[in-house]
Amino acid sequence: SPFLSPQAITAGFFYHTARLARGGYRTVKHQQPVFIHPNSALFALQPRWVLYHELVCTSKEFMRQVIEIDSSWLLEVAPHYYQAKELEDGSGRKMPKKAGK
């Protein structure tokens, strides 16, 4: 089957990850502000953790080809790159209503 599981995609693009924060997303490693492209199906959903294929800089730094991921996958597929502390979900922190589902 030509379908790749989200975990398989995460294994290949583990360095292209971002987490929902106040005012948008931030890349996990460098805390760079990024945004889901408005044409994305995930734009209105705002998942907590995403993986993107590319960044496109127009008025902002937009993530394109975005999928939702589980932060625990990052530690599984790239323990050499991520530390558990970086991947703490922060689910205890308050999020805007309807954000981070």
Steps between C-alpha positions, in 0.01 A plus 500: 500500500632848415364639829759591764399501863538826696766324711700412188482860377607616848804271480605669174423862591551503879693828478199678338278521805311777674288534813198724554586803712344835573454687175577208269755220487868480589746254358603251766879535479550868425177660622454674164148645456317318218140478385285241325433617146139628465438255211574203727218277621655526850493882502172523695568193717825617662635165626753524785784326312564509126759388250551696177674431173611854418499858622392776263575859592249757377346739753587239767691171515233249390514121538374306197405134466417470871391192697405463864738289706532369854801645682589155639581384144791746489674336793441157344634584154770754592632447856836629371339835410234568764499491878183415693506845663468671160194292420298563813150555378407788726142372504467640848550850364202702391436511129256725315153347476474248215878502450732206524244221460 
